[in-house]
Amino acid sequence: MNNIRYAGFSIRFIASLLDTIFLALPIGILIYFLSDGNWFDFSHYKHNVIMAMSANTNALDSFPQTSLRWELLFEVSILLITMLFWKRYKGATPGKRFVHIKIVDAKSFDDITNKQAITRSIGYIASTFSFLIGFIMVVFRDDKRGLHDLLAGTVVIYDEVS
């Protein structure tokens, strides 16, 4: 693999948006119906928006909008399905496959291991809670690796074969 092309921030962002459409939206709709509409309460959402717009500091405390149990099911489902795609489809979720990029081991450029998939998922959480700095790192690094890539020993490259 002499001509490795690292996938930058913008193409990875597009893949993420596509995964939201292909994965998160259908799973979200399924969980909403499984919860009998209790996962996300739109009436509380409307109430909280009105209170927030009126500068009420207790707006988000007054009525919870989501049920933690269903939210947890959604988040865990997304993580598990994403890891399944990484393993089953050689490092690519539907969004990544669509834009011809994939996740590989940073040293060997082979498929990632289960340990790398799990570590990368945990790294997503760390990247999110670091005010997105873990994702923004991709813009400034020559190898286009984010915090989650560094933690897992992975890199995202263009898939010249697909």
C-alpha atoms as one frame of an Amber mdcrd trajectory, in Angstrom:
protein
   0.000   0.000   0.000   2.368   2.657  -1.250  -0.191   5.308  -2.097  -2.007
   5.725   1.193  -4.385   8.672   1.131  -5.575   9.741   4.563  -9.206  10.788
   4.833  -9.548  14.327   6.128 -12.128  16.010   8.298 -14.649  17.018   5.628
 -15.024  13.579   4.003 -15.247  11.947   7.427 -17.889  14.494   8.446 -19.919
  13.693   5.321 -19.651   9.969   6.137 -20.867  10.730   9.662 -23.878  12.641
   8.329 -24.707   9.740   6.020 -24.432   7.316   8.946 -26.876   9.487  10.858
 -29.342   9.015   8.003 -28.596   5.321   7.351 -28.155   4.137  10.959 -29.177
   6.588  13.677 -32.441   7.759  12.139 -33.909   4.256  11.587 -32.730   3.093
  15.018 -34.151   6.233  16.607 -37.516   5.723  14.940 -37.569   2.059  15.990
 -36.753   2.888  19.617 -39.306   5.696  19.659 -42.030   3.222  18.677 -40.701
   0.472  20.967 -40.914   2.950  23.840 -44.517   3.709  22.894 -43.523   7.335
  22.440 -41.933   7.592  25.885 -38.337   7.914  24.694 -38.679  11.522  23.596
 -41.610  13.565  24.801 -42.286  16.311  22.271 -44.745  18.109  24.554 -42.020
  18.528  27.183 -39.598  19.629  24.486 -41.959  22.383  23.372 -42.506  23.456
  26.991 -38.751  23.559  27.662 -38.064  25.592  24.515 -40.705  28.136  25.519
 -39.266  28.371  29.041 -35.700  28.670  27.730 -36.706  31.427  25.319 -38.245
  33.324  28.212 -34.812  33.212  29.923 -36.048  30.858  32.631 -32.914  29.343
  34.168 -34.828  26.232  35.257 -36.052  25.438  31.755 -34.283  22.133  31.319
 -34.844  21.022  34.905 -38.598  21.453  34.855 -39.576  18.591  32.533 -37.213
  15.909  31.301 -37.572  15.355  27.564 -36.090  11.899  27.302 -36.305   8.658
  29.179 -32.809   7.663  30.259 -33.496   3.964  29.726 -34.484   4.444  26.085
 -31.708   6.970  25.478 -29.178   4.476  26.822 -30.621   1.760  24.567 -30.290
   4.108  21.581 -26.670   5.050  22.355 -25.581   1.463  23.040 -27.368   0.257
  19.874 -25.548   2.831  17.761 -22.176   1.872  19.262 -22.734  -1.860  18.814
 -24.043  -1.564  15.266 -21.181   0.757  14.320 -18.614  -1.704  15.701 -20.388
  -4.525  13.849 -20.055  -2.611  10.571 -16.379  -1.881  11.289 -15.708  -5.589
  11.725 -18.075  -7.075   9.131 -17.451  -4.571   6.350 -13.690  -4.114   6.729
 -13.661  -0.867   8.676 -16.544   0.888   6.993 -19.998   1.935   8.098 -22.568
   2.621   5.351 -21.536   6.287   5.262 -17.848   5.451   4.997 -18.542   2.870
   2.271 -20.564   5.440   0.325 -17.657   7.931   0.293 -15.020   5.172  -0.166
 -13.126   5.482   3.098 -12.366   2.885   5.751 -10.763   2.444   9.160  -7.553
   0.408   9.299  -4.748  -0.340  11.729  -2.395   2.669  11.716   0.792   0.590
  11.427  -0.099  -2.372   9.226  -3.091  -0.924   7.342  -4.870  -4.240   8.007
  -8.445  -4.597   9.243  -8.981  -3.393  12.793  -9.276  -5.794  15.712 -12.192
  -6.081  18.126 -10.080  -4.332  20.762  -9.419  -1.437  18.380 -13.128  -1.165
  17.536 -14.068  -0.996  21.222 -11.261   1.447  22.054 -12.232   3.631  19.101
 -15.842   3.744  20.308 -14.701   4.793  23.772 -12.452   7.330  22.062 -15.502
   8.852  20.360 -16.927   9.562  23.792 -13.632  11.124  24.914 -13.481  13.192
  21.708 -17.008  14.442  22.300 -16.467  15.341  25.950 -13.245  17.204  25.122
 -15.328  19.933  23.458 -14.880  18.122  20.123 -11.125  18.766  20.181 -10.602
  15.044  19.619 -12.382  15.362  16.267 -10.902  18.744  15.324  -7.403  17.235
  15.642  -8.064  15.546  12.285  -7.818  18.934  10.558  -4.349  19.716  11.894
  -2.532  16.373  11.745  -0.719  15.147   8.626  -2.052  11.622   9.177  -5.578
  12.994   9.802  -5.950  11.046  13.056  -8.322  12.149  15.787  -8.108  11.345
  19.484 -10.184   8.189  18.961  -7.754   7.054  16.235  -4.724   7.704  18.428
  -6.233   5.816  21.362  -7.169   2.829  19.181  -4.136   2.776  16.903  -6.292
   3.325  13.823  -6.357   5.646  10.844  -9.026   6.422   8.234  -7.888   6.100
   4.629  -9.434   6.188   1.189 -10.452   2.718   0.055  -8.990   2.529  -3.442
 -10.438  -0.962  -4.008 -14.147  -0.248  -3.411
